[in-house]
PDB file of C-alpha atoms in Angstrom:
ATOM      1  CA  MET A 119       1.147  77.709 175.972  1.00 85.00           C
ATOM      2  CA  HIS A 120      -2.388  76.849 177.066  1.00 90.00           C
ATOM      3  CA  ALA A 121      -4.528  79.041 179.310  1.00 94.00           C
ATOM      4  CA  ALA A 122      -7.999  78.925 180.783  1.00 95.00           C
ATOM      5  CA  ALA A 123     -10.214  80.687 183.274  1.00 96.00           C
ATOM      6  CA  LEU A 124     -12.864  79.003 185.369  1.00 96.00           C
ATOM      7  CA  ARG A 125     -15.606  80.998 187.105  1.00 98.00           C
ATOM      8  CA  PHE A 126     -17.662  79.632 189.976  1.00 97.00           C
ATOM      9  CA  ASP A 127     -20.919  81.255 191.043  1.00 97.00           C
ATOM     10  CA  LEU A 128     -21.416  80.286 194.662  1.00 96.00           C
ATOM     11  CA  HIS A 129     -24.198  80.335 197.217  1.00 96.00           C
ATOM     12  CA  VAL A 130     -23.189  80.632 200.875  1.00 95.00           C
ATOM     13  CA  PRO A 131     -26.377  79.444 202.622  1.00 94.00           C
ATOM     14  CA  ALA A 132     -25.232  79.806 206.243  1.00 91.00           C
ATOM     15  CA  SER A 133     -23.969  83.355 205.776  1.00 90.00           C
ATOM     16  CA  ARG A 134     -25.828  86.110 207.602  1.00 92.00           C
ATOM     17  CA  SER A 135     -23.303  88.898 206.928  1.00 93.00           C
ATOM     18  CA  LEU A 136     -20.489  89.910 204.599  1.00 92.00           C
ATOM     19  CA  LYS A 137     -18.025  88.930 207.321  1.00 93.00           C
ATOM     20  CA  ALA A 138     -19.504  85.410 207.460  1.00 93.00           C
ATOM     21  CA  LYS A 139     -19.356  85.165 203.676  1.00 93.00           C
ATOM     22  CA  ARG A 140     -15.684  86.148 203.680  1.00 92.00           C
ATOM     23  CA  ALA A 141     -15.034  83.532 206.370  1.00 93.00           C
ATOM     24  CA  ALA A 142     -16.499  80.867 204.072  1.00 93.00           C
ATOM     25  CA  VAL A 143     -14.936  82.032 200.791  1.00 94.00           C
ATOM     26  CA  ARG A 144     -11.444  83.086 201.931  1.00 95.00           C
ATOM     27  CA  PRO A 145     -10.276  79.542 202.851  1.00 96.00           C
ATOM     28  CA  ILE A 146     -11.301  78.351 199.390  1.00 96.00           C
ATOM     29  CA  VAL A 147      -9.414  81.179 197.671  1.00 96.00           C
ATOM     30  CA  ASP A 148      -6.330  80.724 199.861  1.00 96.00           C
ATOM     31  CA  THR A 149      -6.237  76.947 199.378  1.00 96.00           C
ATOM     32  CA  LEU A 150      -6.616  77.243 195.609  1.00 96.00           C
ATOM     33  CA  ARG A 151      -3.813  79.778 195.473  1.00 95.00           C
ATOM     34  CA  HIS A 152      -1.361  77.870 197.673  1.00 96.00           C
ATOM     35  CA  ARG A 153      -2.165  74.208 197.002  1.00 95.00           C
ATOM     36  CA  TYR A 154      -2.834  74.369 193.260  1.00 94.00           C
ATOM     37  CA  HIS A 155      -0.657  77.383 192.313  1.00 93.00           C
ATOM     38  CA  VAL A 156      -3.377  79.131 190.332  1.00 96.00           C
ATOM     39  CA  SER A 157      -4.407  82.765 190.175  1.00 96.00           C
ATOM     40  CA  VAL A 158      -7.724  83.282 191.927  1.00 96.00           C
ATOM     41  CA  ALA A 159      -9.890  86.234 192.943  1.00 94.00           C
ATOM     42  CA  GLU A 160     -13.397  87.029 194.088  1.00 92.00           C
ATOM     43  CA  VAL A 161     -14.823  88.719 190.996  1.00 92.00           C
ATOM     44  CA  ASP A 162     -18.489  89.484 191.672  1.00 90.00           C
ATOM     45  CA  HIS A 163     -21.180  89.798 194.347  1.00 87.00           C
ATOM     46  CA  GLN A 164     -18.811  91.430 196.858  1.00 83.00           C
ATOM     47  CA  ASP A 165     -21.760  93.319 198.366  1.00 87.00           C
ATOM     48  CA  ARG A 166     -24.114  90.320 198.693  1.00 91.00           C
ATOM     49  CA  TRP A 167     -23.787  88.211 201.806  1.00 91.00           C
ATOM     50  CA  GLN A 168     -25.039  84.874 200.433  1.00 93.00           C
ATOM     51  CA  ARG A 169     -23.510  85.023 196.957  1.00 95.00           C
ATOM     52  CA  ALA A 170     -19.943  84.958 195.705  1.00 94.00           C
ATOM     53  CA  ALA A 171     -18.190  84.515 192.403  1.00 96.00           C
ATOM     54  CA  ILE A 172     -14.585  83.434 192.168  1.00 96.00           C
ATOM     55  CA  ALA A 173     -12.466  83.111 189.062  1.00 98.00           C
ATOM     56  CA  VAL A 174      -9.447  80.867 188.660  1.00 97.00           C
ATOM     57  CA  ALA A 175      -6.840  81.356 185.923  1.00 97.00           C
ATOM     58  CA  VAL A 176      -4.380  78.672 184.852  1.00 95.00           C
ATOM     59  CA  VAL A 177      -1.512  78.709 182.366  1.00 93.00           C
ATOM     60  CA  ALA A 178       0.121  75.400 181.476  1.00 90.00           C
ATOM     61  CA  GLU A 179       2.603  73.972 179.023  1.00 89.00           C
ATOM     62  CA  SER A 180       0.243  71.269 177.776  1.00 89.00           C
ATOM     63  CA  ASN A 181      -3.488  70.970 177.326  1.00 89.00           C
ATOM     64  CA  HIS A 182      -3.400  67.730 179.330  1.00 92.00           C
ATOM     65  CA  HIS A 183      -1.894  69.469 182.364  1.00 92.00           C
ATOM     66  CA  LEU A 184      -4.321  72.378 182.007  1.00 92.00           C
ATOM     67  CA  THR A 185      -7.283  69.990 182.015  1.00 92.00           C
ATOM     68  CA  GLU A 186      -5.927  68.106 185.037  1.00 94.00           C
ATOM     69  CA  VAL A 187      -5.519  71.307 187.058  1.00 95.00           C
ATOM     70  CA  LEU A 188      -8.974  72.624 186.123  1.00 95.00           C
ATOM     71  CA  ASP A 189     -10.629  69.297 186.992  1.00 95.00           C
ATOM     72  CA  THR A 190      -8.843  69.175 190.347  1.00 96.00           C
ATOM     73  CA  VAL A 191      -9.774  72.778 191.136  1.00 96.00           C
ATOM     74  CA  GLU A 192     -13.413  72.147 190.246  1.00 96.00           C
ATOM     75  CA  ARG A 193     -13.578  69.027 192.434  1.00 96.00           C
ATOM     76  CA  PHE A 194     -12.063  70.979 195.325  1.00 97.00           C
ATOM     77  CA  VAL A 195     -14.521  73.882 195.054  1.00 96.00           C
ATOM     78  CA  ARG A 196     -17.506  71.541 194.694  1.00 96.00           C
ATOM     79  CA  SER A 197     -16.412  69.672 197.830  1.00 95.00           C
ATOM     80  CA  ALA A 198     -16.089  72.820 199.965  1.00 94.00           C
ATOM     81  CA  PRO A 199     -18.436  72.384 202.923  1.00 92.00           C
ATOM     82  CA  ASP A 200     -19.695  75.962 203.370  1.00 92.00           C
ATOM     83  CA  VAL A 201     -20.667  76.803 199.780  1.00 95.00           C
ATOM     84  CA  GLU A 202     -22.877  75.446 197.018  1.00 95.00           C
ATOM     85  CA  VAL A 203     -21.779  75.798 193.398  1.00 97.00           C
ATOM     86  CA  LEU A 204     -24.634  77.334 191.403  1.00 96.00           C
ATOM     87  CA  ASP A 205     -22.834  77.569 188.067  1.00 96.00           C
ATOM     88  CA  THR A 206     -19.427  76.980 186.534  1.00 96.00           C
ATOM     89  CA  THR A 207     -18.179  78.670 183.370  1.00 95.00           C
ATOM     90  CA  ALA A 208     -14.929  77.865 181.578  1.00 94.00           C
ATOM     91  CA  CYS A 209     -13.124  80.028 179.044  1.00 93.00           C
ATOM     92  CA  TYR A 210     -10.145  78.702 177.083  1.00 91.00           C
ATOM     93  CA  LEU A 211      -7.460  80.718 175.328  1.00 88.00           C
ATOM     94  CA  GLU A 212      -6.483  78.929 172.150  1.00 78.00           C
ATOM     95  CA  PRO A 213      -2.736  78.680 171.507  1.00 71.00           C
ATOM     96  CA  GLU A 214      -1.346  80.391 168.438  1.00 70.00           C
ATOM     97  CA  ASP A 215       0.569  78.264 165.959  1.00 59.00           C
TER      98      ASP A 215
END
């Protein structure tokens, strides 16, 4: 078993309210969850209207598949039109022998 978490710190430049921020971030979260079958949640900056942080967790049978999913997820988030990625942090859980 291989597992990893990927955190994205996002800037939502067009947002002028928390409602506008949710309107920009929710489609990203929903698409990640349904298209890529990953666990995803907004994990920080819930009270700031131009910042968001989302975390994505993936568990896979092979390291190759894990890397493919994480790369695809990162490309998707970076291509989202309403947000700018400020930082990305990855954390890997090492398999036990």
